[in-house]
């Protein structure tokens, strides 16, 4: 590891804070940890250490990935659920950060504003990892990049189209990593759901030296033509009010990922989604929306989700290997 990629003591809050070399280093480390796990070679060099996992929003993948990765590395975990901690209610972020720094070697935080995780990191004396905020989902990005790299053998030059709500954590984060890694990012949705202008300009400055590109288009056919990756996410994110469902379904239905979109992208294109996904009626919310609006699927059709082009479960597994890399690199041995 050279100086450029020594990440010991660093926070992991958003990928705007990392260089392409540092991101590539984390991906290489994750790939190595994945291979070792498959071969049954233990990497438990963080034995005796502990991490705190704060979740102010619910989770399946991120929580499981942090817990399994921490245990594999030899660490203990303490899970603080959305109702079970005093954070922000009875105790300030600054005080919580200093209390937890005395007991843990790292702190994961999933919650609302990015400002909260940034403040936590400011006061914590140990690395803080962003497990999802309204604005960014950086651990998901490493899993997505690893999955793309495993499938296509490279990142540079890959063309990725994101359909749906591109102004939230997933759209923002994908635009940032595409820019950093010299990929071509297209937000394909109505103008209302384009990423925020300031972040778009920041990413355009980055692509000027990485060789990628940023395109924003309302034209679903042009936006998804000849793409390597078609990516989408739920139309209503955690923490958003129930009332927005109706307008989201109306406004984003033209950007559903279906067979026509995948055919337009090309037969070598893959489908990706951070999950959870509404691709059928086998969830409480999916069934309720199905009844209310007379639909059977939302952001992606069941046909595409279950097709051979779908990489969603590889992506989900890679959450664990990449989160393990982040903890190992930032806590350090
Ligand atoms: N993709 C993702 O973050 O999933 P969870 O909400 O289940 O953690
Ligand atoms: N945009 C989604 C991502 C879930 C992983 C949400 O914030 O709920």
Short mmCIF file of C-alpha atoms and ligand atoms in Angstrom, two decimals:
data_model
loop_
_atom_site.label_atom_id
_atom_site.label_comp_id
_atom_site.label_asym_id
_atom_site.label_seq_id
_atom_site.Cartn_x
_atom_site.Cartn_y
_atom_site.Cartn_z
CA UNK A 1 0.00 0.00 0.00
CA UNK A 2 1.54 3.34 -0.96
CA UNK A 3 0.85 6.65 0.74
CA UNK A 4 -1.86 7.55 -1.79
CA UNK A 5 -3.96 4.59 -0.70
CA UNK A 6 -3.33 4.55 3.04
CA UNK A 7 -6.87 5.05 4.29
CA UNK A 8 -6.24 4.35 7.99
CA UNK A 9 -8.23 6.76 10.16
CA UNK A 10 -10.30 8.11 7.24
CA UNK A 11 -14.08 8.55 7.35
CA UNK A 12 -16.18 7.08 4.54
CA UNK A 13 -18.98 9.63 4.09
CA UNK A 14 -19.27 10.15 0.32
CA UNK A 15 -17.17 9.24 -2.68
CA UNK A 16 -16.59 12.87 -3.62
CA UNK A 17 -14.01 12.74 -0.80
CA UNK A 18 -12.00 9.92 -2.46
CA UNK A 19 -9.66 9.85 -5.45
CA UNK A 20 -10.14 7.33 -8.28
CA UNK A 21 -6.96 5.57 -7.03
CA UNK A 22 -8.39 5.23 -3.52
CA UNK A 23 -11.69 3.89 -4.89
CA UNK A 24 -9.82 1.39 -7.08
CA UNK A 25 -7.74 0.36 -4.07
CA UNK A 26 -10.91 -0.38 -2.03
CA UNK A 27 -12.29 -2.42 -4.94
CA UNK A 28 -9.07 -4.43 -5.21
CA UNK A 29 -9.09 -5.05 -1.47
CA UNK A 30 -12.74 -6.15 -1.63
CA UNK A 31 -12.02 -8.52 -4.52
CA UNK A 32 -9.14 -10.03 -2.54
CA UNK A 33 -11.29 -10.42 0.60
CA UNK A 34 -14.04 -11.99 -1.50
CA UNK A 35 -11.64 -14.52 -2.98
CA UNK A 36 -10.25 -15.39 0.44
CA UNK A 37 -13.77 -15.82 1.86
CA UNK A 38 -14.69 -18.18 -1.01
CA UNK A 39 -11.55 -20.21 -0.38
CA UNK A 40 -12.21 -20.35 3.37
CA UNK A 41 -9.09 -18.33 4.20
CA UNK A 42 -9.91 -16.26 7.29
CA UNK A 43 -9.00 -12.57 7.53
CA UNK A 44 -9.66 -11.73 11.18
CA UNK A 45 -6.91 -9.26 11.87
CA UNK A 46 -9.26 -6.85 13.66
CA UNK A 47 -9.91 -9.31 16.50
CA UNK A 48 -10.69 -7.61 19.80
CA UNK A 49 -12.09 -4.47 18.16
CA UNK A 50 -15.75 -3.36 18.10
CA UNK A 51 -18.00 -1.30 15.86
CA UNK A 52 -21.27 0.57 16.50
CA UNK A 53 -24.00 0.31 13.87
CA UNK A 54 -26.53 3.14 14.11
CA UNK A 55 -29.64 2.74 11.98
CA UNK A 56 -32.22 5.53 12.08
CA UNK A 57 -33.83 3.95 9.00
CA UNK A 58 -34.46 0.23 8.47
CA UNK A 59 -32.17 -2.11 6.50
CA UNK A 60 -31.62 -5.69 5.39
CA UNK A 61 -28.48 -5.63 3.21
CA UNK A 62 -26.45 -2.86 4.83
CA UNK A 63 -26.99 -4.07 8.39
CA UNK A 64 -26.28 -7.72 7.49
CA UNK A 65 -23.23 -6.72 5.44
CA UNK A 66 -21.73 -4.69 8.30
CA UNK A 67 -22.47 -7.41 10.87
CA UNK A 68 -21.14 -10.34 8.83
CA UNK A 69 -18.10 -8.39 7.64
CA UNK A 70 -17.28 -7.23 11.17
CA UNK A 71 -17.62 -10.77 12.56
CA UNK A 72 -15.47 -12.18 9.73
CA UNK A 73 -12.79 -9.61 10.62
CA UNK A 74 -12.96 -10.76 14.24
CA UNK A 75 -14.87 -7.74 15.57
CA UNK A 76 -17.86 -7.37 17.84
CA UNK A 77 -20.90 -5.31 16.78
CA UNK A 78 -23.53 -3.29 18.63
CA UNK A 79 -26.69 -2.48 16.68
CA UNK A 80 -28.62 0.65 17.62
CA UNK A 81 -32.04 0.49 15.95
CA UNK A 82 -34.23 3.40 14.82
CA UNK A 83 -35.99 3.51 18.21
CA UNK A 84 -33.25 2.25 20.52
CA UNK A 85 -30.73 5.08 20.67
CA UNK A 86 -30.82 8.55 22.20
CA UNK A 87 -29.07 10.07 19.16
CA UNK A 88 -30.58 13.39 18.12
CA UNK A 89 -33.49 13.02 20.54
CA UNK A 90 -32.01 13.15 24.03
CA UNK A 91 -28.35 13.45 23.10
CA UNK A 92 -26.67 15.63 20.50
CA UNK A 93 -24.74 14.19 17.58
CA UNK A 94 -21.53 15.71 18.97
CA UNK A 95 -21.99 14.07 22.39
CA UNK A 96 -22.95 10.72 20.85
CA UNK A 97 -19.83 10.79 18.67
CA UNK A 98 -17.56 11.35 21.67
CA UNK A 99 -19.28 8.69 23.79
CA UNK A 100 -19.08 6.03 21.08
CA UNK A 101 -15.45 6.94 20.27
CA UNK A 102 -14.51 5.77 23.74
CA UNK A 103 -15.91 2.29 23.21
CA UNK A 104 -15.70 1.49 19.50
CA UNK A 105 -13.07 1.46 16.73
CA UNK A 106 -15.60 2.56 14.08
CA UNK A 107 -19.15 3.91 13.75
CA UNK A 108 -21.63 3.22 10.96
CA UNK A 109 -24.52 5.66 10.58
CA UNK A 110 -27.67 5.30 8.42
CA UNK A 111 -30.16 8.12 8.64
CA UNK A 112 -31.50 11.31 7.16
CA UNK A 113 -29.45 14.38 6.20
CA UNK A 114 -25.84 14.07 5.06
CA UNK A 115 -25.08 16.91 7.50
CA UNK A 116 -25.79 14.50 10.40
CA UNK A 117 -23.21 11.91 9.35
CA UNK A 118 -20.72 14.71 8.57
CA UNK A 119 -21.23 16.14 12.06
CA UNK A 120 -20.87 12.73 13.65
CA UNK A 121 -17.56 12.32 11.81
CA UNK A 122 -16.40 15.78 12.86
CA UNK A 123 -16.69 14.91 16.55
CA UNK A 124 -15.82 11.19 16.44
CA UNK A 125 -12.23 10.13 17.09
CA UNK A 126 -12.70 6.90 15.09
CA UNK A 127 -13.72 6.35 11.43
CA UNK A 128 -17.38 7.01 10.59
CA UNK A 129 -19.01 5.16 7.67
CA UNK A 130 -22.13 6.40 5.88
CA UNK A 131 -24.61 3.52 5.61
CA UNK A 132 -27.05 5.72 3.60
CA UNK A 133 -28.32 9.26 3.93
CA UNK A 134 -30.92 11.12 1.88
CA UNK A 135 -28.12 12.47 -0.31
CA UNK A 136 -25.61 9.60 -0.67
CA UNK A 137 -25.18 5.83 -0.37
CA UNK A 138 -21.41 5.31 -0.75
CA UNK A 139 -21.07 1.71 0.49
CA UNK A 140 -23.66 0.70 -2.12
CA UNK A 141 -21.45 2.36 -4.76
CA UNK A 142 -18.45 0.18 -4.02
CA UNK A 143 -20.62 -2.95 -4.35
CA UNK A 144 -22.01 -1.66 -7.64
CA UNK A 145 -18.58 -0.82 -9.05
CA UNK A 146 -17.21 -4.21 -8.02
CA UNK A 147 -20.17 -5.92 -9.70
CA UNK A 148 -19.72 -3.93 -12.92
CA UNK A 149 -15.97 -4.59 -12.90
CA UNK A 150 -16.49 -8.33 -12.35
CA UNK A 151 -18.98 -8.47 -15.22
CA UNK A 152 -17.32 -6.24 -17.82
CA UNK A 153 -13.70 -6.52 -16.66
CA UNK A 154 -13.31 -2.72 -16.47
CA UNK A 155 -14.99 0.49 -15.32
CA UNK A 156 -13.54 3.16 -17.62
CA UNK A 157 -15.81 3.89 -20.56
CA UNK A 158 -18.79 1.91 -19.20
CA UNK A 159 -22.11 3.56 -20.13
CA UNK A 160 -24.66 3.57 -17.30
CA UNK A 161 -28.22 4.93 -17.49
CA UNK A 162 -30.11 5.62 -14.28
CA UNK A 163 -33.91 5.75 -14.58
CA UNK A 164 -36.33 7.11 -11.97
CA UNK A 165 -35.69 9.45 -9.04
CA UNK A 166 -32.19 10.64 -9.92
CA UNK A 167 -32.07 13.50 -7.40
CA UNK A 168 -31.88 11.27 -4.31
CA UNK A 169 -29.14 9.12 -2.73
CA UNK A 170 -28.78 6.55 -5.53
CA UNK A 171 -28.90 8.91 -8.51
CA UNK A 172 -26.49 11.35 -6.84
CA UNK A 173 -24.05 8.65 -5.78
CA UNK A 174 -24.00 6.87 -9.13
CA UNK A 175 -23.34 10.16 -10.93
CA UNK A 176 -20.40 10.82 -8.60
CA UNK A 177 -18.76 7.40 -8.97
CA UNK A 178 -19.28 7.32 -12.71
CA UNK A 179 -17.54 10.70 -12.90
CA UNK A 180 -14.68 9.56 -10.66
CA UNK A 181 -14.08 6.31 -12.54
CA UNK A 182 -14.30 7.75 -16.08
CA UNK A 183 -17.69 6.21 -16.85
CA UNK A 184 -20.55 7.71 -18.86
CA UNK A 185 -23.55 8.55 -16.68
CA UNK A 186 -27.00 9.34 -18.05
CA UNK A 187 -29.88 10.39 -15.81
CA UNK A 188 -32.95 9.38 -17.75
CA UNK A 189 -36.05 10.86 -16.11
CA UNK A 190 -38.19 14.01 -16.07
CA UNK A 191 -36.35 17.26 -15.38
CA UNK A 192 -37.95 17.48 -11.92
CA UNK A 193 -35.99 14.36 -10.89
CA UNK A 194 -32.61 15.39 -12.33
CA UNK A 195 -29.78 15.57 -9.76
CA UNK A 196 -29.26 18.97 -8.16
CA UNK A 197 -27.48 21.48 -10.45
CA UNK A 198 -24.54 22.13 -8.07
CA UNK A 199 -23.67 18.43 -7.88
CA UNK A 200 -24.02 18.08 -11.66
CA UNK A 201 -21.47 20.90 -12.19
CA UNK A 202 -19.10 19.35 -9.66
CA UNK A 203 -19.30 16.01 -11.52
CA UNK A 204 -18.83 17.73 -14.89
CA UNK A 205 -15.60 19.23 -13.56
CA UNK A 206 -14.46 15.74 -12.52
CA UNK A 207 -15.21 14.14 -15.92
CA UNK A 208 -13.13 16.81 -17.59
CA UNK A 209 -10.04 14.96 -16.27
CA UNK A 210 -11.33 11.38 -15.91
CA UNK A 211 -12.74 11.12 -19.43
CA UNK A 212 -16.31 10.21 -18.44
CA UNK A 213 -19.45 12.20 -19.22
CA UNK A 214 -22.68 13.36 -17.59
CA UNK A 215 -25.91 13.51 -19.60
CA UNK A 216 -29.36 14.48 -18.35
CA UNK A 217 -32.30 13.58 -20.60
CA UNK A 218 -36.06 13.20 -20.46
CA UNK A 219 -35.99 11.01 -23.59
CA UNK A 220 -36.26 7.40 -22.35
CA UNK A 221 -35.39 5.86 -25.73
CA UNK A 222 -32.35 8.07 -26.43
CA UNK A 223 -31.19 7.88 -22.81
CA UNK A 224 -31.11 4.09 -22.68
CA UNK A 225 -29.88 3.36 -26.23
CA UNK A 226 -26.69 1.27 -26.39
CA UNK A 227 -25.96 1.26 -22.67
CA UNK A 228 -23.96 -1.29 -20.68
CA UNK A 229 -25.89 -0.87 -17.44
CA UNK A 230 -29.51 0.08 -16.84
CA UNK A 231 -29.96 1.02 -13.19
CA UNK A 232 -33.04 1.96 -11.20
CA UNK A 233 -34.21 2.32 -7.60
CA UNK A 234 -37.53 2.63 -5.76
CA UNK A 235 -39.64 5.64 -6.73
CA UNK A 236 -40.32 6.58 -3.11
CA UNK A 237 -37.41 6.40 -0.68
CA UNK A 238 -37.34 5.70 3.04
CA UNK A 239 -38.50 8.67 5.08
CA UNK A 240 -40.60 10.21 2.28
CA UNK A 241 -44.32 10.74 3.01
CA UNK A 242 -46.94 8.28 1.81
CA UNK A 243 -48.71 11.07 -0.11
CA UNK A 244 -46.01 11.21 -2.79
CA UNK A 245 -46.73 7.72 -4.16
CA UNK A 246 -49.47 8.85 -6.53
CA UNK A 247 -47.42 11.54 -8.28
CA UNK A 248 -44.29 9.37 -8.37
CA UNK A 249 -46.15 6.53 -10.06
CA UNK A 250 -47.68 8.96 -12.55
CA UNK A 251 -44.47 10.87 -13.27
CA UNK A 252 -41.97 8.01 -13.23
CA UNK A 253 -43.95 5.23 -14.97
CA UNK A 254 -42.57 6.32 -18.38
CA UNK A 255 -39.13 5.49 -16.92
CA UNK A 256 -39.93 1.96 -15.76
CA UNK A 257 -37.25 -0.59 -16.67
CA UNK A 258 -39.02 -3.15 -18.86
CA UNK A 259 -38.25 -5.44 -21.77
CA UNK A 260 -38.38 -2.57 -24.31
CA UNK A 261 -35.79 -0.61 -22.33
CA UNK A 262 -33.44 -3.61 -22.05
CA UNK A 263 -33.81 -4.37 -25.78
CA UNK A 264 -33.06 -0.76 -26.59
CA UNK A 265 -29.97 -0.87 -24.36
CA UNK A 266 -28.71 -3.93 -26.22
CA UNK A 267 -28.38 -7.66 -25.57
CA UNK A 268 -25.11 -7.26 -23.64
CA UNK A 269 -26.66 -4.75 -21.23
CA UNK A 270 -27.17 -5.69 -17.60
CA UNK A 271 -29.82 -4.62 -15.12
CA UNK A 272 -28.88 -3.35 -11.66
CA UNK A 273 -30.84 -2.18 -8.60
CA UNK A 274 -29.65 -1.51 -5.05
CA UNK A 275 -32.75 -3.32 -3.68
CA UNK A 276 -35.28 -3.63 -2.18
CA UNK A 277 -37.33 -3.51 -5.42
CA UNK A 278 -41.02 -3.39 -6.25
CA UNK A 279 -41.11 -5.88 -9.13
CA UNK A 280 -44.24 -7.80 -8.06
CA UNK A 281 -47.01 -7.70 -5.46
CA UNK A 282 -45.21 -9.89 -2.90
CA UNK A 283 -44.62 -7.07 -0.43
CA UNK A 284 -47.08 -5.19 1.78
CA UNK A 285 -46.39 -1.84 0.10
CA UNK A 286 -46.33 -3.38 -3.39
CA UNK A 287 -49.69 -5.06 -2.79
CA UNK A 288 -51.21 -1.86 -1.33
CA UNK A 289 -50.01 0.23 -4.30
CA UNK A 290 -51.15 -2.48 -6.69
CA UNK A 291 -54.65 -2.23 -5.26
CA UNK A 292 -54.68 1.59 -5.16
CA UNK A 293 -53.31 2.20 -8.64
CA UNK A 294 -54.11 -1.01 -10.53
CA UNK A 295 -50.46 -1.92 -11.21
CA UNK A 296 -48.51 -5.15 -10.67
CA UNK A 297 -44.94 -3.81 -10.75
CA UNK A 298 -43.28 -0.44 -10.43
CA UNK A 299 -39.71 0.70 -11.22
CA UNK A 300 -38.80 -2.62 -12.88
CA UNK A 301 -40.90 -5.38 -14.37
CA UNK A 302 -40.72 -8.84 -12.87
CA UNK A 303 -39.57 -10.12 -16.27
CA UNK A 304 -36.42 -7.94 -16.27
CA UNK A 305 -35.75 -8.44 -12.56
CA UNK A 306 -35.77 -12.22 -12.95
CA UNK A 307 -33.99 -12.26 -16.34
CA UNK A 308 -30.48 -13.43 -17.13
CA UNK A 309 -29.49 -9.77 -17.59
CA UNK A 310 -30.20 -8.99 -13.93
CA UNK A 311 -27.18 -8.73 -11.60
CA UNK A 312 -29.12 -7.73 -8.49
CA UNK A 313 -28.16 -10.65 -6.26
CA UNK A 314 -24.45 -10.52 -7.18
CA UNK A 315 -24.66 -6.83 -6.31
CA UNK A 316 -26.30 -7.61 -2.94
CA UNK A 317 -23.58 -10.13 -2.04
CA UNK A 318 -20.89 -7.63 -2.95
CA UNK A 319 -22.22 -5.27 -0.27
CA UNK A 320 -20.56 -7.52 2.31
CA UNK A 321 -17.15 -7.84 0.62
CA UNK A 322 -16.90 -4.11 -0.09
CA UNK A 323 -18.04 -3.01 3.39
CA UNK A 324 -15.44 -5.39 4.81
CA UNK A 325 -12.81 -3.62 2.70
CA UNK A 326 -13.92 -0.21 3.96
CA UNK A 327 -13.71 -1.27 7.62
CA UNK A 328 -10.38 -3.03 7.20
CA UNK A 329 -8.79 -0.13 5.31
CA UNK A 330 -10.05 2.64 7.58
CA UNK A 331 -9.59 0.96 10.97
CA UNK A 332 -6.24 -0.39 9.80
CA UNK A 333 -4.42 -3.34 11.27
N1 LIG B 1 -29.41 -1.54 -0.76
C1 LIG B 1 -29.57 -1.32 0.55
O1 LIG B 1 -29.00 -0.42 1.15
O2 LIG B 1 -30.43 -2.18 1.15
P1 LIG B 1 -30.93 -2.10 2.66
O3 LIG B 1 -31.82 -0.88 2.77
O4 LIG B 1 -31.68 -3.38 2.90
O5 LIG B 1 -29.74 -1.96 3.56
N1 LIG B 2 -33.39 5.37 -2.40
C1 LIG B 2 -33.58 4.26 -1.48
C2 LIG B 2 -32.36 3.42 -1.42
C3 LIG B 2 -32.50 2.18 -0.56
C4 LIG B 2 -31.25 1.37 -0.51
C5 LIG B 2 -33.97 4.81 -0.12
O1 LIG B 2 -33.33 5.76 0.34
O2 LIG B 2 -34.91 4.27 0.48
#
